[in-house]
Amino acid sequence: MLEVKRWLTAGLSSIAQFGVEWAAGLFTAILTWITTFPAAVRAGWELSSRATWLAIKIFSVATLLFFGVYFLIKAAGVQLPWIG
């Protein structure tokens, strides 16, 4: 029960801070990700299993690097005009 209260508190405070649109966007993004990504992997696997695994690895590494650098820049307080 404590975990439910903790998640409820975090969810409600996030909605209060960012708005209902943020919550709707978050859940839409999660739903989109959990349905389209497996479908894309399955379709790619049927075409070429080796190329599919390579594409997944490249995408994963690129995404982790991009957000890692982005978070470091934001944490350092560097203002870049295109990031905001």
PDB file of N, CA, C and O in Angstrom:
ATOM      1  N   MET A   1       0.822  -1.195   0.000  1.00  0.00           N
ATOM      2  CA  MET A   1       0.000   0.000   0.000  1.00  0.00           C
ATOM      3  C   MET A   1       0.867   1.260   0.000  1.00  0.00           C
ATOM      4  O   MET A   1       0.482   2.266  -0.576  1.00  0.00           O
ATOM      5  N   LEU A   2       2.013   1.167   0.653  1.00  0.00           N
ATOM      6  CA  LEU A   2       2.910   2.320   0.705  1.00  0.00           C
ATOM      7  C   LEU A   2       3.415   2.692  -0.680  1.00  0.00           C
ATOM      8  O   LEU A   2       3.510   3.876  -1.014  1.00  0.00           O
ATOM      9  N   GLU A   3       3.698   1.676  -1.497  1.00  0.00           N
ATOM     10  CA  GLU A   3       4.159   1.943  -2.860  1.00  0.00           C
ATOM     11  C   GLU A   3       3.083   2.636  -3.690  1.00  0.00           C
ATOM     12  O   GLU A   3       3.383   3.511  -4.489  1.00  0.00           O
ATOM     13  N   VAL A   4       1.848   2.249  -3.521  1.00  0.00           N
ATOM     14  CA  VAL A   4       0.752   2.880  -4.256  1.00  0.00           C
ATOM     15  C   VAL A   4       0.663   4.352  -3.864  1.00  0.00           C
ATOM     16  O   VAL A   4       0.530   5.227  -4.725  1.00  0.00           O
ATOM     17  N   LYS A   5       0.763   4.638  -2.575  1.00  0.00           N
ATOM     18  CA  LYS A   5       0.715   6.029  -2.115  1.00  0.00           C
ATOM     19  C   LYS A   5       1.891   6.820  -2.669  1.00  0.00           C
ATOM     20  O   LYS A   5       1.738   7.976  -3.055  1.00  0.00           O
ATOM     21  N   ARG A   6       3.062   6.201  -2.696  1.00  0.00           N
ATOM     22  CA  ARG A   6       4.251   6.885  -3.206  1.00  0.00           C
ATOM     23  C   ARG A   6       4.091   7.220  -4.689  1.00  0.00           C
ATOM     24  O   ARG A   6       4.378   8.338  -5.114  1.00  0.00           O
ATOM     25  N   TRP A   7       3.632   6.241  -5.488  1.00  0.00           N
ATOM     26  CA  TRP A   7       3.442   6.494  -6.914  1.00  0.00           C
ATOM     27  C   TRP A   7       2.325   7.494  -7.159  1.00  0.00           C
ATOM     28  O   TRP A   7       2.400   8.333  -8.052  1.00  0.00           O
ATOM     29  N   LEU A   8       1.264   7.424  -6.360  1.00  0.00           N
ATOM     30  CA  LEU A   8       0.158   8.361  -6.498  1.00  0.00           C
ATOM     31  C   LEU A   8       0.615   9.779  -6.174  1.00  0.00           C
ATOM     32  O   LEU A   8       0.289  10.724  -6.892  1.00  0.00           O
ATOM     33  N   THR A   9       1.413   9.915  -5.118  1.00  0.00           N
ATOM     34  CA  THR A   9       1.941  11.232  -4.756  1.00  0.00           C
ATOM     35  C   THR A   9       2.843  11.777  -5.855  1.00  0.00           C
ATOM     36  O   THR A   9       2.731  12.947  -6.234  1.00  0.00           O
ATOM     37  N   ALA A  10       3.727  10.941  -6.385  1.00  0.00           N
ATOM     38  CA  ALA A  10       4.628  11.386  -7.455  1.00  0.00           C
ATOM     39  C   ALA A  10       3.837  11.747  -8.709  1.00  0.00           C
ATOM     40  O   ALA A  10       4.114  12.762  -9.356  1.00  0.00           O
ATOM     41  N   GLY A  11       2.851  10.962  -9.046  1.00  0.00           N
ATOM     42  CA  GLY A  11       2.046  11.228 -10.239  1.00  0.00           C
ATOM     43  C   GLY A  11       1.233  12.500 -10.119  1.00  0.00           C
ATOM     44  O   GLY A  11       1.210  13.328 -11.033  1.00  0.00           O
ATOM     45  N   LEU A  12       0.578  12.684  -8.989  1.00  0.00           N
ATOM     46  CA  LEU A  12      -0.244  13.875  -8.804  1.00  0.00           C
ATOM     47  C   LEU A  12       0.598  15.141  -8.725  1.00  0.00           C
ATOM     48  O   LEU A  12       0.214  16.184  -9.251  1.00  0.00           O
ATOM     49  N   SER A  13       1.751  15.055  -8.086  1.00  0.00           N
ATOM     50  CA  SER A  13       2.609  16.247  -8.025  1.00  0.00           C
ATOM     51  C   SER A  13       3.179  16.576  -9.398  1.00  0.00           C
ATOM     52  O   SER A  13       3.345  17.754  -9.741  1.00  0.00           O
ATOM     53  N   SER A  14       3.474  15.562 -10.207  1.00  0.00           N
ATOM     54  CA  SER A  14       3.948  15.813 -11.574  1.00  0.00           C
ATOM     55  C   SER A  14       2.858  16.466 -12.417  1.00  0.00           C
ATOM     56  O   SER A  14       3.126  17.400 -13.169  1.00  0.00           O
ATOM     57  N   ILE A  15       1.642  15.987 -12.269  1.00  0.00           N
ATOM     58  CA  ILE A  15       0.528  16.586 -13.011  1.00  0.00           C
ATOM     59  C   ILE A  15       0.303  18.018 -12.548  1.00  0.00           C
ATOM     60  O   ILE A  15       0.058  18.908 -13.368  1.00  0.00           O
ATOM     61  N   ALA A  16       0.416  18.257 -11.236  1.00  0.00           N
ATOM     62  CA  ALA A  16       0.234  19.621 -10.724  1.00  0.00           C
ATOM     63  C   ALA A  16       1.315  20.555 -11.262  1.00  0.00           C
ATOM     64  O   ALA A  16       1.058  21.724 -11.537  1.00  0.00           O
ATOM     65  N   GLN A  17       2.527  20.037 -11.403  1.00  0.00           N
ATOM     66  CA  GLN A  17       3.635  20.883 -11.858  1.00  0.00           C
ATOM     67  C   GLN A  17       3.630  21.074 -13.374  1.00  0.00           C
ATOM     68  O   GLN A  17       3.870  22.176 -13.864  1.00  0.00           O
ATOM     69  N   PHE A  18       3.388  20.001 -14.119  1.00  0.00           N
ATOM     70  CA  PHE A  18       3.524  20.055 -15.577  1.00  0.00           C
ATOM     71  C   PHE A  18       2.201  20.121 -16.330  1.00  0.00           C
ATOM     72  O   PHE A  18       2.173  20.453 -17.503  1.00  0.00           O
ATOM     73  N   GLY A  19       1.113  19.723 -15.707  1.00  0.00           N
ATOM     74  CA  GLY A  19      -0.194  19.793 -16.344  1.00  0.00           C
ATOM     75  C   GLY A  19      -0.696  18.443 -16.839  1.00  0.00           C
ATOM     76  O   GLY A  19       0.058  17.480 -16.972  1.00  0.00           O
ATOM     77  N   VAL A  20      -1.978  18.417 -17.106  1.00  0.00           N
ATOM     78  CA  VAL A  20      -2.636  17.184 -17.571  1.00  0.00           C
ATOM     79  C   VAL A  20      -2.125  16.791 -18.954  1.00  0.00           C
ATOM     80  O   VAL A  20      -1.982  15.603 -19.260  1.00  0.00           O
ATOM     81  N   GLU A  21      -1.817  17.783 -19.781  1.00  0.00           N
ATOM     82  CA  GLU A  21      -1.312  17.490 -21.123  1.00  0.00           C
ATOM     83  C   GLU A  21      -0.010  16.710 -21.052  1.00  0.00           C
ATOM     84  O   GLU A  21       0.242  15.822 -21.864  1.00  0.00           O
ATOM     85  N   TRP A  22       0.827  17.056 -20.090  1.00  0.00           N
ATOM     86  CA  TRP A  22       2.097  16.345 -19.905  1.00  0.00           C
ATOM     87  C   TRP A  22       1.835  14.877 -19.593  1.00  0.00           C
ATOM     88  O   TRP A  22       2.466  13.993 -20.173  1.00  0.00           O
ATOM     89  N   ALA A  23       0.915  14.623 -18.666  1.00  0.00           N
ATOM     90  CA  ALA A  23       0.598  13.242 -18.292  1.00  0.00           C
ATOM     91  C   ALA A  23       0.025  12.477 -19.481  1.00  0.00           C
ATOM     92  O   ALA A  23       0.391  11.318 -19.721  1.00  0.00           O
ATOM     93  N   ALA A  24      -0.858  13.117 -20.232  1.00  0.00           N
ATOM     94  CA  ALA A  24      -1.430  12.463 -21.412  1.00  0.00           C
ATOM     95  C   ALA A  24      -0.342  12.173 -22.440  1.00  0.00           C
ATOM     96  O   ALA A  24      -0.311  11.085 -23.036  1.00  0.00           O
ATOM     97  N   GLY A  25       0.557  13.111 -22.637  1.00  0.00           N
ATOM     98  CA  GLY A  25       1.666  12.900 -23.569  1.00  0.00           C
ATOM     99  C   GLY A  25       2.587  11.784 -23.112  1.00  0.00           C
ATOM    100  O   GLY A  25       3.054  10.970 -23.920  1.00  0.00           O
ATOM    101  N   LEU A  26       2.855  11.719 -21.806  1.00  0.00           N
ATOM    102  CA  LEU A  26       3.718  10.665 -21.267  1.00  0.00           C
ATOM    103  C   LEU A  26       3.109   9.289 -21.515  1.00  0.00           C
ATOM    104  O   LEU A  26       3.777   8.378 -22.023  1.00  0.00           O
ATOM    105  N   PHE A  27       1.838   9.134 -21.178  1.00  0.00           N
ATOM    106  CA  PHE A  27       1.202   7.827 -21.362  1.00  0.00           C
ATOM    107  C   PHE A  27       1.020   7.478 -22.830  1.00  0.00           C
ATOM    108  O   PHE A  27       1.138   6.307 -23.218  1.00  0.00           O
ATOM    109  N   THR A  28       0.778   8.471 -23.669  1.00  0.00           N
ATOM    110  CA  THR A  28       0.689   8.219 -25.111  1.00  0.00           C
ATOM    111  C   THR A  28       2.036   7.772 -25.656  1.00  0.00           C
ATOM    112  O   THR A  28       2.110   6.833 -26.460  1.00  0.00           O
ATOM    113  N   ALA A  29       3.106   8.415 -25.204  1.00  0.00           N
ATOM    114  CA  ALA A  29       4.448   8.030 -25.655  1.00  0.00           C
ATOM    115  C   ALA A  29       4.790   6.610 -25.209  1.00  0.00           C
ATOM    116  O   ALA A  29       5.338   5.819 -25.983  1.00  0.00           O
ATOM    117  N   ILE A  30       4.465   6.276 -23.970  1.00  0.00           N
ATOM    118  CA  ILE A  30       4.740   4.919 -23.467  1.00  0.00           C
ATOM    119  C   ILE A  30       3.935   3.893 -24.255  1.00  0.00           C
ATOM    120  O   ILE A  30       4.478   2.858 -24.682  1.00  0.00           O
ATOM    121  N   LEU A  31       2.669   4.158 -24.469  1.00  0.00           N
ATOM    122  CA  LEU A  31       1.818   3.233 -25.228  1.00  0.00           C
ATOM    123  C   LEU A  31       2.324   3.059 -26.655  1.00  0.00           C
ATOM    124  O   LEU A  31       2.392   1.940 -27.178  1.00  0.00           O
ATOM    125  N   THR A  32       2.726   4.162 -27.275  1.00  0.00           N
ATOM    126  CA  THR A  32       3.267   4.102 -28.635  1.00  0.00           C
ATOM    127  C   THR A  32       4.539   3.277 -28.663  1.00  0.00           C
ATOM    128  O   THR A  32       4.739   2.435 -29.545  1.00  0.00           O
ATOM    129  N   TRP A  33       5.419   3.507 -27.685  1.00  0.00           N
ATOM    130  CA  TRP A  33       6.696   2.803 -27.653  1.00  0.00           C
ATOM    131  C   TRP A  33       6.503   1.299 -27.466  1.00  0.00           C
ATOM    132  O   TRP A  33       7.135   0.503 -28.156  1.00  0.00           O
ATOM    133  N   ILE A  34       5.633   0.905 -26.536  1.00  0.00           N
ATOM    134  CA  ILE A  34       5.499  -0.524 -26.257  1.00  0.00           C
ATOM    135  C   ILE A  34       4.722  -1.269 -27.335  1.00  0.00           C
ATOM    136  O   ILE A  34       4.725  -2.504 -27.339  1.00  0.00           O
ATOM    137  N   THR A  35       4.076  -0.551 -28.227  1.00  0.00           N
ATOM    138  CA  THR A  35       3.388  -1.240 -29.326  1.00  0.00           C
ATOM    139  C   THR A  35       4.176  -1.186 -30.627  1.00  0.00           C
ATOM    140  O   THR A  35       4.262  -2.187 -31.336  1.00  0.00           O
ATOM    141  N   THR A  36       4.765  -0.035 -30.953  1.00  0.00           N
ATOM    142  CA  THR A  36       5.436   0.077 -32.248  1.00  0.00           C
ATOM    143  C   THR A  36       6.838  -0.509 -32.259  1.00  0.00           C
ATOM    144  O   THR A  36       7.254  -1.069 -33.271  1.00  0.00           O
ATOM    145  N   PHE A  37       7.577  -0.378 -31.159  1.00  0.00           N
ATOM    146  CA  PHE A  37       8.943  -0.896 -31.160  1.00  0.00           C
ATOM    147  C   PHE A  37       8.981  -2.412 -31.349  1.00  0.00           C
ATOM    148  O   PHE A  37       9.712  -2.908 -32.218  1.00  0.00           O
ATOM    149  N   PRO A  38       8.211  -3.198 -30.585  1.00  0.00           N
ATOM    150  CA  PRO A  38       8.217  -4.647 -30.836  1.00  0.00           C
ATOM    151  C   PRO A  38       7.740  -5.014 -32.241  1.00  0.00           C
ATOM    152  O   PRO A  38       8.264  -5.952 -32.853  1.00  0.00           O
ATOM    153  N   ALA A  39       6.759  -4.280 -32.763  1.00  0.00           N
ATOM    154  CA  ALA A  39       6.279  -4.562 -34.120  1.00  0.00           C
ATOM    155  C   ALA A  39       7.376  -4.284 -35.143  1.00  0.00           C
ATOM    156  O   ALA A  39       7.559  -5.049 -36.100  1.00  0.00           O
ATOM    157  N   ALA A  40       8.125  -3.198 -34.943  1.00  0.00           N
ATOM    158  CA  ALA A  40       9.214  -2.871 -35.864  1.00  0.00           C
ATOM    159  C   ALA A  40      10.335  -3.904 -35.779  1.00  0.00           C
ATOM    160  O   ALA A  40      10.909  -4.301 -36.801  1.00  0.00           O
ATOM    161  N   VAL A  41      10.636  -4.355 -34.570  1.00  0.00           N
ATOM    162  CA  VAL A  41      11.677  -5.385 -34.411  1.00  0.00           C
ATOM    163  C   VAL A  41      11.243  -6.682 -35.085  1.00  0.00           C
ATOM    164  O   VAL A  41      12.028  -7.324 -35.787  1.00  0.00           O
ATOM    165  N   ARG A  42       9.993  -7.058 -34.888  1.00  0.00           N
ATOM    166  CA  ARG A  42       9.489  -8.294 -35.505  1.00  0.00           C
ATOM    167  C   ARG A  42       9.535  -8.205 -37.027  1.00  0.00           C
ATOM    168  O   ARG A  42       9.961  -9.140 -37.719  1.00  0.00           O
ATOM    169  N   ALA A  43       9.128  -7.057 -37.571  1.00  0.00           N
ATOM    170  CA  ALA A  43       9.146  -6.879 -39.027  1.00  0.00           C
ATOM    171  C   ALA A  43      10.578  -6.892 -39.543  1.00  0.00           C
ATOM    172  O   ALA A  43      10.876  -7.499 -40.577  1.00  0.00           O
ATOM    173  N   GLY A  44      11.475  -6.242 -38.844  1.00  0.00           N
ATOM    174  CA  GLY A  44      12.882  -6.236 -39.248  1.00  0.00           C
ATOM    175  C   GLY A  44      13.514  -7.607 -39.132  1.00  0.00           C
ATOM    176  O   GLY A  44      14.340  -7.992 -39.956  1.00  0.00           O
ATOM    177  N   TRP A  45      13.128  -8.358 -38.105  1.00  0.00           N
ATOM    178  CA  TRP A  45      13.673  -9.698 -37.906  1.00  0.00           C
ATOM    179  C   TRP A  45      13.303 -10.614 -39.071  1.00  0.00           C
ATOM    180  O   TRP A  45      14.105 -11.444 -39.497  1.00  0.00           O
ATOM    181  N   GLU A  46      12.097 -10.439 -39.580  1.00  0.00           N
ATOM    182  CA  GLU A  46      11.657 -11.268 -40.709  1.00  0.00           C
ATOM    183  C   GLU A  46      12.445 -10.941 -41.978  1.00  0.00           C
ATOM    184  O   GLU A  46      12.664 -11.807 -42.810  1.00  0.00           O
ATOM    185  N   LEU A  47      12.883  -9.691 -42.114  1.00  0.00           N
ATOM    186  CA  LEU A  47      13.666  -9.313 -43.284  1.00  0.00           C
ATOM    187  C   LEU A  47      15.124  -9.753 -43.155  1.00  0.00           C
ATOM    188  O   LEU A  47      15.674 -10.360 -44.059  1.00  0.00           O
ATOM    189  N   SER A  48      15.740  -9.411 -42.017  1.00  0.00           N
ATOM    190  CA  SER A  48      17.147  -9.754 -41.806  1.00  0.00           C
ATOM    191  C   SER A  48      17.468  -9.651 -40.318  1.00  0.00           C
ATOM    192  O   SER A  48      17.528  -8.546 -39.767  1.00  0.00           O
ATOM    193  N   SER A  49      17.683 -10.799 -39.689  1.00  0.00           N
ATOM    194  CA  SER A  49      17.905 -10.796 -38.244  1.00  0.00           C
ATOM    195  C   SER A  49      19.204 -10.081 -37.876  1.00  0.00           C
ATOM    196  O   SER A  49      19.253  -9.345 -36.900  1.00  0.00           O
ATOM    197  N   ARG A  50      20.255 -10.264 -38.649  1.00  0.00           N
ATOM    198  CA  ARG A  50      21.541  -9.632 -38.330  1.00  0.00           C
ATOM    199  C   ARG A  50      21.465  -8.110 -38.454  1.00  0.00           C
ATOM    200  O   ARG A  50      21.929  -7.381 -37.594  1.00  0.00           O
ATOM    201  N   ALA A  51      20.847  -7.633 -39.506  1.00  0.00           N
ATOM    202  CA  ALA A  51      20.707  -6.187 -39.698  1.00  0.00           C
ATOM    203  C   ALA A  51      19.804  -5.571 -38.632  1.00  0.00           C
ATOM    204  O   ALA A  51      20.040  -4.444 -38.189  1.00  0.00           O
ATOM    205  N   THR A  52      18.793  -6.324 -38.208  1.00  0.00           N
ATOM    206  CA  THR A  52      17.891  -5.818 -37.173  1.00  0.00           C
ATOM    207  C   THR A  52      18.633  -5.612 -35.867  1.00  0.00           C
ATOM    208  O   THR A  52      18.501  -4.570 -35.225  1.00  0.00           O
ATOM    209  N   TRP A  53      19.425  -6.600 -35.449  1.00  0.00           N
ATOM    210  CA  TRP A  53      20.184  -6.454 -34.196  1.00  0.00           C
ATOM    211  C   TRP A  53      21.192  -5.316 -34.300  1.00  0.00           C
ATOM    212  O   TRP A  53      21.384  -4.562 -33.343  1.00  0.00           O
ATOM    213  N   LEU A  54      21.813  -5.162 -35.442  1.00  0.00           N
ATOM    214  CA  LEU A  54      22.756  -4.067 -35.634  1.00  0.00           C
ATOM    215  C   LEU A  54      22.047  -2.710 -35.542  1.00  0.00           C
ATOM    216  O   LEU A  54      22.532  -1.789 -34.876  1.00  0.00           O
ATOM    217  N   ALA A  55      20.881  -2.598 -36.157  1.00  0.00           N
ATOM    218  CA  ALA A  55      20.121  -1.346 -36.104  1.00  0.00           C
ATOM    219  C   ALA A  55      19.680  -1.031 -34.677  1.00  0.00           C
ATOM    220  O   ALA A  55      19.740   0.123 -34.238  1.00  0.00           O
ATOM    221  N   ILE A  56      19.248  -2.040 -33.928  1.00  0.00           N
ATOM    222  CA  ILE A  56      18.842  -1.835 -32.536  1.00  0.00           C
ATOM    223  C   ILE A  56      20.027  -1.361 -31.702  1.00  0.00           C
ATOM    224  O   ILE A  56      19.902  -0.428 -30.895  1.00  0.00           O
ATOM    225  N   LYS A  57      21.181  -1.973 -31.880  1.00  0.00           N
ATOM    226  CA  LYS A  57      22.369  -1.564 -31.131  1.00  0.00           C
ATOM    227  C   LYS A  57      22.783  -0.135 -31.469  1.00  0.00           C
ATOM    228  O   LYS A  57      23.087   0.664 -30.583  1.00  0.00           O
ATOM    229  N   ILE A  58      22.792   0.202 -32.750  1.00  0.00           N
ATOM    230  CA  ILE A  58      23.178   1.560 -33.162  1.00  0.00           C
ATOM    231  C   ILE A  58      22.192   2.580 -32.607  1.00  0.00           C
ATOM    232  O   ILE A  58      22.590   3.620 -32.070  1.00  0.00           O
ATOM    233  N   PHE A  59      20.906   2.308 -32.709  1.00  0.00           N
ATOM    234  CA  PHE A  59      19.893   3.211 -32.187  1.00  0.00           C
ATOM    235  C   PHE A  59      20.043   3.383 -30.679  1.00  0.00           C
ATOM    236  O   PHE A  59      19.972   4.506 -30.158  1.00  0.00           O
ATOM    237  N   SER A  60      20.257   2.293 -29.961  1.00  0.00           N
ATOM    238  CA  SER A  60      20.377   2.360 -28.510  1.00  0.00           C
ATOM    239  C   SER A  60      21.596   3.164 -28.081  1.00  0.00           C
ATOM    240  O   SER A  60      21.516   4.019 -27.197  1.00  0.00           O
ATOM    241  N   VAL A  61      22.731   2.903 -28.708  1.00  0.00           N
ATOM    242  CA  VAL A  61      23.953   3.630 -28.366  1.00  0.00           C
ATOM    243  C   VAL A  61      23.812   5.111 -28.688  1.00  0.00           C
ATOM    244  O   VAL A  61      24.169   5.982 -27.877  1.00  0.00           O
ATOM    245  N   ALA A  62      23.267   5.427 -29.840  1.00  0.00           N
ATOM    246  CA  ALA A  62      23.097   6.832 -30.229  1.00  0.00           C
ATOM    247  C   ALA A  62      22.159   7.557 -29.268  1.00  0.00           C
ATOM    248  O   ALA A  62      22.429   8.692 -28.861  1.00  0.00           O
ATOM    249  N   THR A  63      21.068   6.909 -28.888  1.00  0.00           N
ATOM    250  CA  THR A  63      20.115   7.527 -27.969  1.00  0.00           C
ATOM    251  C   THR A  63      20.741   7.757 -26.607  1.00  0.00           C
ATOM    252  O   THR A  63      20.608   8.838 -26.019  1.00  0.00           O
ATOM    253  N   LEU A  64      21.435   6.756 -26.073  1.00  0.00           N
ATOM    254  CA  LEU A  64      22.081   6.905 -24.766  1.00  0.00           C
ATOM    255  C   LEU A  64      23.152   7.987 -24.795  1.00  0.00           C
ATOM    256  O   LEU A  64      23.259   8.792 -23.864  1.00  0.00           O
ATOM    257  N   LEU A  65      23.946   8.038 -25.855  1.00  0.00           N
ATOM    258  CA  LEU A  65      24.974   9.076 -25.962  1.00  0.00           C
ATOM    259  C   LEU A  65      24.357  10.471 -26.046  1.00  0.00           C
ATOM    260  O   LEU A  65      24.816  11.403 -25.375  1.00  0.00           O
ATOM    261  N   PHE A  66      23.336  10.610 -26.873  1.00  0.00           N
ATOM    262  CA  PHE A  66      22.697  11.913 -27.039  1.00  0.00           C
ATOM    263  C   PHE A  66      22.159  12.425 -25.710  1.00  0.00           C
ATOM    264  O   PHE A  66      22.437  13.557 -25.303  1.00  0.00           O
ATOM    265  N   PHE A  67      21.371  11.599 -25.027  1.00  0.00           N
ATOM    266  CA  PHE A  67      20.781  12.061 -23.777  1.00  0.00           C
ATOM    267  C   PHE A  67      21.818  12.187 -22.663  1.00  0.00           C
ATOM    268  O   PHE A  67      21.695  13.051 -21.794  1.00  0.00           O
ATOM    269  N   GLY A  68      22.848  11.350 -22.672  1.00  0.00           N
ATOM    270  CA  GLY A  68      23.927  11.506 -21.695  1.00  0.00           C
ATOM    271  C   GLY A  68      24.612  12.851 -21.834  1.00  0.00           C
ATOM    272  O   GLY A  68      24.814  13.573 -20.851  1.00  0.00           O
ATOM    273  N   VAL A  69      24.947  13.217 -23.053  1.00  0.00           N
ATOM    274  CA  VAL A  69      25.585  14.514 -23.297  1.00  0.00           C
ATOM    275  C   VAL A  69      24.614  15.647 -22.974  1.00  0.00           C
ATOM    276  O   VAL A  69      24.994  16.645 -22.350  1.00  0.00           O
ATOM    277  N   TYR A  70      23.368  15.495 -23.366  1.00  0.00           N
ATOM    278  CA  TYR A  70      22.357  16.517 -23.082  1.00  0.00           C
ATOM    279  C   TYR A  70      22.222  16.757 -21.575  1.00  0.00           C
ATOM    280  O   TYR A  70      22.219  17.901 -21.116  1.00  0.00           O
ATOM    281  N   PHE A  71      22.130  15.686 -20.790  1.00  0.00           N
ATOM    282  CA  PHE A  71      21.994  15.837 -19.338  1.00  0.00           C
ATOM    283  C   PHE A  71      23.241  16.448 -18.719  1.00  0.00           C
ATOM    284  O   PHE A  71      23.151  17.244 -17.787  1.00  0.00           O
ATOM    285  N   LEU A  72      24.415  16.091 -19.218  1.00  0.00           N
ATOM    286  CA  LEU A  72      25.646  16.698 -18.710  1.00  0.00           C
ATOM    287  C   LEU A  72      25.694  18.191 -19.010  1.00  0.00           C
ATOM    288  O   LEU A  72      26.102  18.999 -18.167  1.00  0.00           O
ATOM    289  N   ILE A  73      25.274  18.573 -20.203  1.00  0.00           N
ATOM    290  CA  ILE A  73      25.240  19.996 -20.570  1.00  0.00           C
ATOM    291  C   ILE A  73      24.257  20.744 -19.676  1.00  0.00           C
ATOM    292  O   ILE A  73      24.561  21.817 -19.153  1.00  0.00           O
ATOM    293  N   LYS A  74      23.075  20.162 -19.479  1.00  0.00           N
ATOM    294  CA  LYS A  74      22.079  20.813 -18.631  1.00  0.00           C
ATOM    295  C   LYS A  74      22.561  20.889 -17.186  1.00  0.00           C
ATOM    296  O   LYS A  74      22.328  21.883 -16.505  1.00  0.00           O
ATOM    297  N   ALA A  75      23.233  19.844 -16.695  1.00  0.00           N
ATOM    298  CA  ALA A  75      23.727  19.844 -15.321  1.00  0.00           C
ATOM    299  C   ALA A  75      24.837  20.870 -15.132  1.00  0.00           C
ATOM    300  O   ALA A  75      24.966  21.469 -14.067  1.00  0.00           O
ATOM    301  N   ALA A  76      25.640  21.096 -16.168  1.00  0.00           N
ATOM    302  CA  ALA A  76      26.729  22.069 -16.085  1.00  0.00           C
ATOM    303  C   ALA A  76      26.215  23.495 -16.190  1.00  0.00           C
ATOM    304  O   ALA A  76      26.940  24.448 -15.924  1.00  0.00           O
ATOM    305  N   GLY A  77      24.969  23.652 -16.589  1.00  0.00           N
ATOM    306  CA  GLY A  77      24.387  24.975 -16.694  1.00  0.00           C
ATOM    307  C   GLY A  77      24.786  25.725 -17.946  1.00  0.00           C
ATOM    308  O   GLY A  77      24.641  26.938 -18.015  1.00  0.00           O
ATOM    309  N   VAL A  78      25.281  25.022 -18.931  1.00  0.00           N
ATOM    310  CA  VAL A  78      25.677  25.658 -20.182  1.00  0.00           C
ATOM    311  C   VAL A  78      24.421  26.004 -20.978  1.00  0.00           C
ATOM    312  O   VAL A  78      23.551  25.153 -21.170  1.00  0.00           O
ATOM    313  N   GLN A  79      24.330  27.236 -21.429  1.00  0.00           N
ATOM    314  CA  GLN A  79      23.179  27.663 -22.209  1.00  0.00           C
ATOM    315  C   GLN A  79      23.507  27.553 -23.705  1.00  0.00           C
ATOM    316  O   GLN A  79      24.383  28.232 -24.199  1.00  0.00           O
ATOM    317  N   LEU A  80      22.812  26.684 -24.371  1.00  0.00           N
ATOM    318  CA  LEU A  80      22.960  26.555 -25.803  1.00  0.00           C
ATOM    319  C   LEU A  80      21.699  27.101 -26.453  1.00  0.00           C
ATOM    320  O   LEU A  80      20.587  26.763 -26.023  1.00  0.00           O
ATOM    321  N   PRO A  81      21.827  27.934 -27.459  1.00  0.00           N
ATOM    322  CA  PRO A  81      20.652  28.600 -28.032  1.00  0.00           C
ATOM    323  C   PRO A  81      19.608  27.650 -28.605  1.00  0.00           C
ATOM    324  O   PRO A  81      18.421  27.933 -28.564  1.00  0.00           O
ATOM    325  N   TRP A  82      20.018  26.508 -29.126  1.00  0.00           N
ATOM    326  CA  TRP A  82      19.053  25.608 -29.749  1.00  0.00           C
ATOM    327  C   TRP A  82      18.423  24.643 -28.749  1.00  0.00           C
ATOM    328  O   TRP A  82      17.466  23.971 -29.076  1.00  0.00           O
ATOM    329  N   ILE A  83      18.944  24.571 -27.514  1.00  0.00           N
ATOM    330  CA  ILE A  83      18.370  23.685 -26.497  1.00  0.00           C
ATOM    331  C   ILE A  83      17.389  24.439 -25.608  1.00  0.00           C
ATOM    332  O   ILE A  83      16.339  23.945 -25.276  1.00  0.00           O
ATOM    333  N   GLY A  84      17.718  25.618 -25.215  1.00  0.00           N
ATOM    334  CA  GLY A  84      16.794  26.424 -24.412  1.00  0.00           C
ATOM    335  C   GLY A  84      16.942  26.335 -22.965  1.00  0.00           C
ATOM    336  O   GLY A  84      17.295  25.654 -22.179  1.00  0.00           O
TER     337      GLY A  84
END
